[in-house]
Amino acid sequence: MAGLPGAAGTRSSSPGAAATLPSPRLDEAFLCSPLGGLMGAQAVLGLLVWALLADTTYHLHAAYGWVLFVSIFLWVATVLLFVMYLLQLPMKFYMVPWPLMLMIFNAVATVLYIAAFVTCSAAVRPTSWRQWDYNRRAAASFFAGLVMLTYGASTFFSFRAWKGLGSNAATSQAASRA
């Protein structure tokens, strides 16, 4: 009966066989994009900023509390956004204007890191009685400046993505008809 066209076939599976769920696909194109590369750099450099400052006697200077708040908060938010974009979750939540939200996040992060960079740089004292604190604080100031620049570049690229990379409806329709 197995060869008859109308016969119903039944298959039994062994009790140890489990159904495999599809694994989430990673977006390799996002990793190779400018925004993906900059978000990865922000995660690494932001981690360096707060790790270097957390290893000093930051509690003696109130300014470093602000820098730690900014760097840790934005590091966590950037890692969450990076994972969301990597797993293509914005495609599932299409109601949210993700390019606009990413541009606003990057612009706010740029402003916050400008304040953190200035604060961290101004609080570094070369005549510190603990030389290793001076070195770590100076390195944290340098990396805060780099993170500030990467957030600024991300703001530029996310603005271009929000505006459609400089194309408008007339040029996109003319290109599709040609």
XYZ file of C-alpha atoms in Angstrom:
178
model
C 0.000 0.000 0.000
C 2.937 2.276 0.270
C 3.041 2.852 -3.472
C -0.616 3.765 -3.963
C -1.224 7.406 -4.816
C -4.165 7.928 -2.438
C -2.734 6.015 0.521
C -1.997 7.953 3.667
C 1.482 7.442 4.966
C 2.316 7.444 8.632
C 5.741 7.722 10.087
C 6.667 7.220 13.647
C 9.626 8.896 15.199
C 11.752 7.623 17.950
C 11.097 9.144 21.375
C 14.619 10.603 21.501
C 14.249 12.615 18.307
C 13.483 16.245 19.017
C 12.059 18.761 16.621
C 14.685 21.260 15.580
C 13.743 24.903 15.715
C 15.110 27.215 13.077
C 18.039 29.165 14.417
C 17.896 32.944 14.114
C 19.771 34.179 11.093
C 22.510 36.697 11.656
C 22.642 39.684 9.371
C 26.114 39.582 7.816
C 25.304 42.618 5.689
C 24.771 44.658 8.856
C 28.174 43.624 10.178
C 29.824 44.839 6.981
C 27.863 48.108 6.877
C 29.281 51.351 8.279
C 26.667 51.420 11.046
C 27.401 47.837 12.064
C 31.141 48.403 12.129
C 30.759 51.619 14.095
C 28.426 49.974 16.608
C 30.969 47.214 17.136
C 33.705 49.803 17.626
C 31.482 51.731 20.059
C 30.917 48.578 22.090
C 34.635 47.781 22.318
C 35.827 51.337 22.939
C 32.993 52.097 25.371
C 33.932 48.994 27.333
C 37.493 50.273 27.515
C 36.329 53.660 28.820
C 34.323 52.354 31.723
C 36.693 49.489 32.521
C 39.661 51.851 32.736
C 37.768 54.284 34.948
C 36.283 51.569 37.154
C 39.822 50.427 37.989
C 40.751 53.812 39.464
C 39.750 55.594 42.639
C 36.877 57.264 40.804
C 34.796 57.661 43.971
C 37.144 60.427 45.137
C 36.165 62.618 42.174
C 32.500 63.277 41.437
C 33.213 64.011 37.776
C 34.119 60.403 37.099
C 30.731 59.259 38.379
C 29.120 61.131 35.483
C 31.575 59.678 32.975
C 30.953 56.161 34.308
C 27.187 56.652 34.121
C 27.349 57.836 30.520
C 29.801 55.171 29.385
C 28.052 52.224 31.069
C 24.529 53.306 30.092
C 25.451 53.915 26.456
C 27.545 50.745 26.328
C 24.582 48.623 27.460
C 22.195 50.408 25.070
C 24.627 50.048 22.159
C 25.179 46.342 22.802
C 21.402 45.796 22.956
C 20.853 47.690 19.694
C 23.749 45.839 18.076
C 22.267 42.457 19.008
C 18.816 43.576 17.879
C 20.105 44.615 14.456
C 22.289 41.542 14.204
C 19.298 39.274 14.799
C 17.159 41.358 12.395
C 14.589 42.143 15.085
C 13.682 45.562 13.612
C 12.194 43.686 10.648
C 9.776 41.960 13.011
C 8.793 45.250 14.663
C 8.216 47.169 11.450
C 5.802 49.627 13.107
C 8.676 51.354 14.889
C 10.583 53.920 12.774
C 13.986 52.298 13.430
C 16.121 54.607 11.265
C 14.723 57.650 13.067
C 15.143 56.026 16.488
C 18.731 55.030 15.691
C 19.521 58.553 14.507
C 18.064 60.083 17.686
C 19.942 57.572 19.855
C 23.234 58.309 18.105
C 22.717 62.081 18.310
C 21.933 61.929 22.037
C 24.871 59.581 22.607
C 27.170 61.985 20.763
C 26.094 64.903 22.952
C 26.430 62.835 26.131
C 29.878 61.589 25.131
C 31.007 65.134 24.301
C 30.133 66.086 27.879
C 31.758 62.918 29.240
C 34.920 63.459 27.191
C 35.280 67.071 28.328
C 34.558 66.113 31.933
C 36.974 63.188 31.906
C 39.725 65.183 30.211
C 39.341 68.132 32.565
C 39.474 65.894 35.643
C 42.781 64.246 34.707
C 45.557 65.676 36.848
C 49.165 64.890 35.907
C 50.301 65.604 39.460
C 48.224 62.795 40.905
C 49.761 60.975 43.835
C 48.859 57.655 42.201
C 50.637 57.413 38.860
C 48.635 54.379 37.671
C 45.374 56.283 38.208
C 46.701 59.089 36.039
C 47.594 56.668 33.234
C 44.214 54.938 33.331
C 42.301 58.208 33.464
C 44.289 59.638 30.578
C 43.665 56.472 28.545
C 39.961 56.619 29.420
C 39.872 60.228 28.201
C 41.501 59.205 24.935
C 39.062 56.341 24.371
C 36.123 58.568 25.358
C 37.215 60.921 22.576
C 37.326 58.020 20.124
C 33.878 56.815 21.188
C 32.582 60.375 20.818
C 33.879 60.421 17.231
C 32.345 57.025 16.423
C 28.961 58.143 17.750
C 29.266 61.302 15.655
C 30.006 59.232 12.551
C 27.089 56.927 13.404
C 24.843 59.959 13.673
C 25.899 60.998 10.179
C 25.323 57.541 8.682
C 22.037 57.019 10.510
C 20.851 60.430 9.300
C 21.649 59.376 5.748
C 19.808 56.077 6.284
C 16.826 57.921 7.733
C 16.721 60.262 4.735
C 17.113 57.375 2.283
C 20.810 57.797 1.391
C 20.158 61.008 -0.471
C 17.729 59.540 -2.980
C 14.226 60.823 -3.506
C 11.107 59.393 -5.062
C 11.825 60.837 -8.515
C 15.313 59.377 -8.794
C 14.266 55.976 -7.440
C 11.368 55.744 -9.922
C 13.544 56.874 -12.807
C 16.171 54.305 -11.929
C 13.625 51.475 -11.659
C 12.107 52.258 -15.102
C 15.401 52.472 -16.912
